[in-house]
CSV table of C-alpha atoms in Angstrom, one decimal:
chain,number,residue,atom,x,y,z
A,5,MET,CA,22.8,102.0,68.1
A,6,ARG,CA,23.9,105.4,66.7
A,7,MET,CA,27.4,105.7,65.4
A,8,GLY,CA,29.3,108.9,64.6
A,9,TRP,CA,31.8,109.3,61.7
A,10,ILE,CA,34.8,108.6,64.0
A,11,GLY,CA,33.3,105.4,65.2
A,12,MET,CA,32.3,104.2,61.7
A,13,ALA,CA,35.9,105.0,60.5
A,14,ALA,CA,37.3,102.9,63.3
A,15,VAL,CA,35.0,99.9,62.3
A,16,LEU,CA,35.9,100.3,58.5
A,17,ALA,CA,39.6,100.2,59.5
A,18,LEU,CA,39.1,96.7,60.8
A,19,VAL,CA,37.4,95.3,57.6
A,20,PRO,CA,40.6,94.1,55.9
A,21,ALA,CA,41.3,92.0,59.1
A,22,TRP,CA,38.1,89.9,58.9
A,23,ALA,CA,36.9,90.3,55.3
A,24,PRO,CA,37.5,87.2,53.2
A,25,ALA,CA,40.6,87.6,51.0
A,26,ARG,CA,39.9,87.7,47.3
A,27,ALA,CA,40.8,84.2,45.8
A,28,ALA,CA,43.9,84.1,43.6
A,29,SER,CA,43.1,83.0,40.0
A,30,VAL,CA,45.1,81.0,37.7
A,31,ASP,CA,45.7,82.4,34.2
A,32,LEU,CA,45.1,79.7,31.6
A,33,SER,CA,45.2,82.1,28.7
A,34,ARG,CA,48.8,81.6,28.1
A,35,LEU,CA,49.0,78.0,28.7
A,36,ASP,CA,49.3,77.1,25.1
A,37,ARG,CA,51.8,79.7,24.1
A,38,ASP,CA,54.5,77.0,23.5
A,39,ALA,CA,52.2,74.4,22.2
A,40,ALA,CA,53.6,72.2,19.4
A,41,GLY,CA,51.7,71.8,16.1
A,42,PRO,CA,49.1,73.9,14.4
A,43,ARG,CA,46.3,75.6,16.2
A,44,THR,CA,42.7,74.5,15.7
A,45,GLN,CA,40.5,77.0,13.7
A,46,VAL,CA,36.9,77.2,14.8
A,47,LEU,CA,34.3,79.0,12.7
A,48,VAL,CA,30.9,79.5,14.3
A,49,LEU,CA,28.3,80.4,11.7
A,50,GLY,CA,25.2,81.8,13.1
A,51,SER,CA,22.3,80.8,10.9
A,52,VAL,CA,18.6,81.5,10.4
A,53,HIS,CA,16.4,78.5,11.2
A,54,LEU,CA,15.3,77.7,7.6
A,55,SER,CA,12.1,76.0,8.8
A,56,GLN,CA,11.0,79.1,10.7
A,57,GLU,CA,12.6,82.2,9.1
A,58,MET,CA,12.6,81.6,5.4
A,59,PRO,CA,9.7,82.2,3.0
A,60,LYS,CA,7.5,79.2,1.9
A,61,GLU,CA,9.0,79.4,-1.7
A,62,PHE,CA,12.6,78.8,-0.2
A,63,ASP,CA,14.8,76.8,-2.6
A,64,PRO,CA,17.9,75.2,-1.1
A,65,ALA,CA,19.8,76.1,-4.2
A,66,TRP,CA,19.5,79.8,-3.0
A,67,LEU,CA,22.3,78.8,-0.4
A,68,ARG,CA,24.9,77.8,-3.0
A,69,PRO,CA,26.9,81.0,-2.8
A,70,LEU,CA,27.0,80.6,1.0
A,71,LEU,CA,28.2,77.0,0.6
A,72,ASP,CA,31.0,78.1,-1.8
A,73,ARG,CA,32.3,80.5,0.8
A,74,LEU,CA,32.2,77.9,3.6
A,75,ALA,CA,33.9,75.3,1.3
A,76,ALA,CA,36.8,77.8,0.8
A,77,PHE,CA,37.4,77.6,4.5
A,78,HIS,CA,38.1,73.8,4.0
A,79,PRO,CA,36.6,72.5,7.2
A,80,ASP,CA,37.8,69.1,8.4
A,81,ILE,CA,34.9,68.8,10.8
A,82,VAL,CA,31.3,70.0,10.3
A,83,ALA,CA,29.1,70.2,13.5
A,84,VAL,CA,25.4,71.2,13.5
A,85,GLU,CA,22.6,72.1,16.0
A,86,ALA,CA,21.2,68.6,16.4
A,87,ILE,CA,21.3,66.1,19.3
A,88,PRO,CA,23.6,63.2,18.7
A,89,GLY,CA,22.3,59.8,18.8
A,90,GLU,CA,23.8,59.2,22.2
A,91,GLY,CA,21.9,62.3,23.5
A,92,CYS,CA,18.6,61.1,22.1
A,93,ASP,CA,19.1,57.6,23.6
A,94,MET,CA,19.7,59.2,27.0
A,95,MET,CA,16.5,61.4,26.8
A,96,GLN,CA,14.4,58.4,25.7
A,97,ARG,CA,15.7,56.3,28.7
A,98,HIS,CA,14.6,59.0,31.2
A,99,PRO,CA,10.8,59.6,30.6
A,100,LYS,CA,10.4,61.3,33.9
A,101,ALA,CA,13.0,63.9,33.1
A,102,TYR,CA,12.2,64.4,29.4
A,103,ALA,CA,8.6,64.4,28.2
A,104,PRO,CA,7.8,62.1,25.2
A,105,GLU,CA,6.7,65.2,23.2
A,106,ASP,CA,10.2,66.8,23.8
A,107,VAL,CA,11.9,63.7,22.6
A,108,ALA,CA,9.7,63.6,19.5
A,109,HIS,CA,10.5,67.2,18.8
A,110,TYR,CA,14.3,67.1,19.2
A,111,CYS,CA,15.1,63.5,18.2
A,112,PRO,CA,14.4,61.9,14.8
A,113,ASP,CA,12.1,58.7,14.8
A,114,THR,CA,14.2,55.7,14.3
A,115,ALA,CA,11.5,53.1,14.3
A,116,ASP,CA,11.7,52.4,10.5
A,117,ALA,CA,15.5,52.0,10.5
A,118,ARG,CA,15.3,49.8,13.6
A,119,ALA,CA,12.9,47.5,11.8
A,120,ALA,CA,15.0,47.3,8.7
A,121,LEU,CA,18.4,46.8,10.5
A,122,GLY,CA,17.2,45.2,13.8
A,123,LEU,CA,19.4,47.8,15.6
A,124,ASP,CA,18.6,50.3,18.3
A,125,ARG,CA,20.6,53.5,18.7
A,126,PRO,CA,23.5,52.2,20.8
A,127,GLU,CA,23.9,49.2,18.6
A,128,ALA,CA,23.9,51.4,15.5
A,129,LEU,CA,26.4,53.8,17.0
A,130,ALA,CA,28.8,50.9,17.8
A,131,GLN,CA,28.6,49.7,14.2
A,132,ILE,CA,29.2,53.3,12.9
A,133,ALA,CA,32.2,53.6,15.1
A,134,ALA,CA,33.7,50.2,13.9
A,135,ALA,CA,32.9,51.1,10.2
A,136,LEU,CA,34.6,54.5,10.5
A,137,ARG,CA,37.6,53.2,12.2
A,138,ASP,CA,38.4,51.1,9.1
A,139,TRP,CA,36.8,53.2,6.5
A,140,PRO,CA,38.5,52.9,3.1
A,141,ALA,CA,39.9,55.8,1.1
A,142,ALA,CA,37.6,54.7,-1.8
A,143,PRO,CA,34.4,53.2,-0.2
A,144,THR,CA,32.0,51.1,-2.4
A,145,PRO,CA,28.5,52.2,-2.9
A,146,ALA,CA,27.4,49.3,-0.8
A,147,GLN,CA,29.4,50.6,2.1
A,148,ARG,CA,27.9,54.0,1.8
A,149,ARG,CA,24.3,52.8,1.6
A,150,ARG,CA,25.1,50.6,4.7
A,151,LEU,CA,26.6,53.6,6.6
A,152,ALA,CA,23.6,55.7,5.7
A,153,ALA,CA,21.3,53.1,7.1
A,154,LEU,CA,23.3,53.0,10.3
A,155,PHE,CA,23.2,56.7,10.7
A,156,LEU,CA,19.5,56.7,10.3
A,157,ALA,CA,19.1,53.9,12.9
A,158,ALA,CA,21.4,56.0,15.3
A,159,GLY,CA,19.1,59.1,14.8
A,160,GLU,CA,21.7,61.2,12.9
A,161,PRO,CA,20.0,62.1,9.6
A,162,ALA,CA,22.5,64.8,8.7
A,163,SER,CA,25.3,62.2,8.5
A,164,ALA,CA,23.0,59.8,6.7
A,165,VAL,CA,22.3,62.4,4.0
A,166,ALA,CA,26.1,63.3,3.8
A,167,GLN,CA,26.7,59.6,2.8
A,168,TRP,CA,23.8,59.4,0.4
A,169,LEU,CA,24.8,62.6,-1.5
A,170,GLN,CA,28.2,61.1,-2.0
A,171,LEU,CA,26.7,58.3,-4.0
A,172,GLU,CA,26.2,58.6,-7.7
A,173,PRO,CA,22.5,59.2,-8.4
A,174,ALA,CA,22.2,55.7,-10.0
A,175,GLU,CA,23.5,54.3,-6.7
A,176,ARG,CA,20.9,56.0,-4.6
A,177,HIS,CA,18.5,52.9,-4.2
A,178,ALA,CA,17.5,50.4,-1.6
A,179,GLY,CA,19.9,47.7,-0.4
A,180,ASP,CA,22.6,47.1,2.2
A,181,GLY,CA,20.3,47.9,5.0
A,182,LEU,CA,18.2,50.6,3.2
A,183,ASP,CA,14.7,49.5,2.4
A,184,ALA,CA,12.1,51.4,0.4
A,185,LYS,CA,10.9,53.4,3.5
A,186,LEU,CA,14.4,54.5,4.4
A,187,VAL,CA,15.1,55.6,0.9
A,188,ALA,CA,12.0,57.7,0.9
A,189,ARG,CA,13.0,59.1,4.2
A,190,LEU,CA,16.4,60.1,2.9
A,191,GLY,CA,14.6,61.7,0.0
A,192,LYS,CA,12.5,63.9,2.4
A,193,TYR,CA,15.6,64.8,4.5
A,194,GLU,CA,17.4,65.9,1.3
A,195,THR,CA,14.9,68.5,0.5
A,196,SER,CA,14.0,69.5,4.1
A,197,ARG,CA,14.1,73.1,5.3
A,198,ASP,CA,16.8,72.3,7.8
A,199,GLU,CA,20.2,74.2,8.0
A,200,SER,CA,21.7,70.9,9.4
A,201,ILE,CA,20.9,69.2,6.1
A,202,GLN,CA,21.1,72.2,3.7
A,203,ILE,CA,24.3,73.5,4.9
A,204,GLY,CA,25.9,70.9,7.2
A,205,ALA,CA,25.2,67.7,5.3
A,206,ARG,CA,25.6,69.2,1.8
A,207,LEU,CA,28.9,70.8,2.7
A,208,ALA,CA,30.2,67.6,4.3
A,209,ALA,CA,29.3,65.6,1.1
A,210,ARG,CA,30.9,68.2,-1.1
A,211,LEU,CA,34.1,68.0,1.0
A,212,GLY,CA,34.2,64.2,1.2
A,213,LEU,CA,33.6,64.1,5.0
A,214,GLN,CA,32.1,60.9,6.4
A,215,ARG,CA,29.9,62.4,9.1
A,216,VAL,CA,28.3,65.6,10.5
A,217,TYR,CA,28.7,66.0,14.2
A,218,GLY,CA,25.5,66.7,16.2
A,219,MET,CA,26.5,69.1,19.0
A,220,ASP,CA,23.2,70.1,20.6
A,221,ASP,CA,22.2,69.3,24.1
A,222,HIS,CA,19.1,69.7,26.2
A,223,SER,CA,20.1,67.8,29.3
A,224,GLY,CA,20.8,71.0,31.3
A,225,ASP,CA,17.9,73.3,30.4
A,226,ASN,CA,15.0,70.9,31.3
A,227,LEU,CA,14.1,73.0,34.3
A,228,ASP,CA,11.6,71.6,36.9
A,229,ILE,CA,9.2,74.5,36.9
A,230,GLY,CA,6.2,74.2,39.2
A,231,ASP,CA,4.1,76.8,37.4
A,232,GLY,CA,5.0,76.6,33.7
A,233,ARG,CA,2.6,79.2,32.6
A,234,ALA,CA,3.9,81.7,35.2
A,235,PHE,CA,7.4,81.0,34.0
A,236,LEU,CA,6.6,81.5,30.3
A,237,ALA,CA,4.6,84.7,31.1
A,238,ALA,CA,7.5,86.2,33.0
A,239,ILE,CA,10.0,85.5,30.3
A,240,GLN,CA,7.7,86.8,27.6
A,241,GLN,CA,7.1,89.9,29.4
A,242,ALA,CA,10.8,90.5,29.7
A,243,TRP,CA,11.3,89.9,26.0
A,244,ASP,CA,8.3,92.1,25.1
A,245,ALA,CA,9.8,95.0,27.1
A,246,ALA,CA,13.1,94.6,25.1
A,247,ALA,CA,11.4,94.0,21.7
A,248,PRO,CA,11.6,97.6,20.4
A,249,SER,CA,15.4,97.5,20.6
A,250,VAL,CA,15.7,94.7,18.1
A,251,ARG,CA,12.7,95.3,15.9
A,252,ASP,CA,14.6,97.1,13.1
A,253,ALA,CA,17.1,94.1,12.9
A,254,GLN,CA,14.2,91.5,12.8
A,255,GLU,CA,12.6,93.5,9.9
A,256,ARG,CA,16.0,93.6,8.0
A,257,ILE,CA,16.4,89.9,8.5
A,258,ALA,CA,13.0,89.2,7.1
A,259,ALA,CA,13.7,91.4,4.1
A,260,LEU,CA,17.1,89.8,3.5
A,261,SER,CA,15.5,86.3,3.7
A,262,LYS,CA,13.3,87.3,0.7
A,263,GLY,CA,16.2,88.7,-1.3
A,264,GLN,CA,18.6,87.3,-3.8
A,265,ASP,CA,21.8,87.5,-1.6
A,266,PRO,CA,22.3,84.8,1.0
A,267,ILE,CA,25.8,86.2,1.9
A,268,ALA,CA,24.2,89.5,2.8
A,269,LEU,CA,21.8,87.8,5.1
A,270,TYR,CA,24.5,85.7,6.8
A,271,ARG,CA,26.8,88.7,7.2
A,272,PHE,CA,24.0,90.5,9.0
A,273,MET,CA,23.0,87.5,11.1
A,274,ASN,CA,26.7,87.3,12.3
A,275,ASP,CA,27.2,91.0,12.7
A,276,PRO,CA,28.7,91.6,16.3
A,277,ALA,CA,26.6,94.8,16.7
A,278,ARG,CA,23.4,93.0,15.9
A,279,LEU,CA,24.2,90.1,18.1
A,280,GLN,CA,25.1,92.3,21.0
A,281,LYS,CA,21.7,94.0,20.9
A,282,ALA,CA,20.1,90.5,20.4
A,283,ALA,CA,21.8,89.1,23.5
A,284,LEU,CA,20.7,92.2,25.6
A,285,ALA,CA,17.2,91.8,24.4
A,286,ASP,CA,17.2,88.0,25.2
A,287,ALA,CA,19.2,87.0,28.2
A,288,GLY,CA,19.8,90.5,29.3
A,289,ALA,CA,16.1,91.2,29.4
A,290,ALA,CA,15.4,87.9,31.2
A,291,LEU,CA,17.9,88.8,33.9
A,292,ARG,CA,16.0,91.9,34.7
A,293,ASP,CA,12.8,89.8,35.5
A,294,ARG,CA,11.7,90.7,39.0
A,295,SER,CA,9.4,87.7,39.7
A,296,PRO,CA,9.7,86.3,43.1
A,297,GLU,CA,10.8,83.0,41.8
A,298,ARG,CA,13.6,84.6,39.7
A,299,TYR,CA,12.3,82.9,36.6
A,300,GLY,CA,14.5,85.0,34.3
A,301,GLN,CA,17.7,83.9,36.1
A,302,GLN,CA,16.5,80.3,35.8
A,303,TYR,CA,16.0,80.7,32.2
A,304,VAL,CA,19.5,82.2,31.7
A,305,GLY,CA,20.9,79.3,33.9
A,306,GLY,CA,19.3,76.8,31.4
A,307,TRP,CA,20.6,78.7,28.4
A,308,GLU,CA,24.1,79.0,29.7
A,309,THR,CA,24.2,75.4,30.6
A,310,ARG,CA,22.9,74.4,27.1
A,311,ASN,CA,25.6,76.5,25.4
A,312,LEU,CA,28.3,75.1,27.7
A,313,ARG,CA,27.4,71.6,26.7
A,314,MET,CA,27.2,72.6,23.1
A,315,ALA,CA,30.7,73.9,23.4
A,316,ALA,CA,31.9,70.7,25.1
A,317,ASN,CA,30.4,68.6,22.3
A,318,ILE,CA,32.3,70.8,19.7
A,319,ARG,CA,35.5,70.5,21.7
A,320,ALA,CA,35.1,66.8,21.7
A,321,SER,CA,34.7,66.6,18.0
A,322,TYR,CA,38.2,67.8,17.4
A,323,ARG,CA,40.1,66.5,20.4
A,324,GLN,CA,41.6,63.7,18.4
A,325,GLN,CA,42.3,66.1,15.4
A,326,PRO,CA,44.6,68.8,16.8
A,327,GLY,CA,44.9,71.6,14.3
A,328,ALA,CA,41.6,70.7,12.6
A,329,ARG,CA,39.5,73.3,10.9
A,330,VAL,CA,36.0,73.2,12.4
A,331,LEU,CA,32.7,74.7,11.2
A,332,THR,CA,29.8,74.8,13.5
A,333,VAL,CA,26.3,75.7,12.0
A,334,VAL,CA,24.1,77.0,14.8
A,335,GLY,CA,21.1,79.3,15.4
A,336,ALA,CA,22.6,82.8,15.5
A,337,MET,CA,21.7,83.4,19.0
A,338,HIS,CA,24.1,80.8,20.2
A,339,LYS,CA,27.1,82.3,18.5
A,340,PRO,CA,28.2,84.8,21.1
A,341,TRP,CA,28.3,82.1,23.7
A,342,LEU,CA,30.0,79.6,21.7
A,343,ASP,CA,32.6,82.0,20.5
A,344,SER,CA,33.3,83.0,24.2
A,345,TYR,CA,33.4,79.5,25.5
A,346,LEU,CA,35.4,77.9,22.7
A,347,GLY,CA,37.7,80.9,22.6
A,348,GLN,CA,38.9,79.7,26.0
A,349,MET,CA,40.0,76.3,24.7
A,350,GLN,CA,43.7,75.5,24.5
A,351,ASN,CA,45.4,75.9,21.1
A,352,THR,CA,42.1,77.0,19.6
A,353,ASP,CA,41.4,80.2,17.5
A,354,ILE,CA,38.0,81.6,16.8
A,355,VAL,CA,37.7,82.5,13.0
A,356,ASP,CA,36.2,85.8,12.0
A,357,VAL,CA,33.1,84.8,10.1
A,358,GLN,CA,32.9,88.2,8.5
A,359,LYS,CA,36.2,87.6,6.7
A,360,VAL,CA,35.1,84.2,5.6
A,361,LEU,CA,31.8,85.6,4.1
A,362,ALA,CA,33.7,88.5,2.6
A,363,GLU,CA,33.6,89.2,-1.2
A,364,PRO,CA,36.3,87.2,-2.7
A,365,ALA,CA,39.3,89.3,-4.1
A,366,ARG,CA,39.0,90.1,-7.7
């Protein structure tokens, strides 16, 4: 049917009568304007993955200036990119949803700790909760050794190391649930190329905190893809097309990783302009994927779900500590999403990481 301009105008004049009305929204941004008590301060530190992006000769002592700056923030809570014991227990109980190799990759092996203590993850987690509920101001070495063993049985090595490092060197020995195998395991964790340990656990021990909160989650990004190879090829093609836009930044990260200044590296890792380009080259590029299956959109859906659940875990860490100062150590690509999601939480402020890492006043 042909329609002239007059007829078309007549039809368009009717649109408001039958078009769905735009839904009214509720503004939650001012809900906390009269909130009592101090506001929670959340600092999200985007990190390199030490096991992947640092040179082979990397020495954890290199990070000391960074730890000094983070300690000056005085966090009450430290959270890291690791799946908590409850999450790993859930993954292990659903082998059809999570392949054994994925569980082995994301979750520490607790077999030695279970043999030493006779406890599985849920049992160890229950004993940890009971111990921390009545934790004394001045715990004995035996109590710290026992709690370290429980954290190993729960599959939370960063917390185990935080307890271990708060022992005097002479007290770092077997006993109270730690056998020789577990002591050796703690020694390996202590020197591992893992930011959850070298930043999260060491900082927690330095500040006298009793645990490190695992906040990672992979329960929402385990996509059921019929053709895995096609999915990976489509995502890689999208990333390859965007790679030139971030090549200079990647080269600078590589150079800074080999230098003498960890503050310079971490300031660049957390630079908003760099992160904007990185997000466009990652999720932005994936969203431009034209595969019939819309693989790129599926990938971004999993990525967003993972970050939402990460943010929820971080929020849960301070729900009973209103006004806490919270440090989250996470792979830098997560930072823009976590800043955005956590910035919507009530009575919560996102701390400018650049100011924390800035040169101290002279």
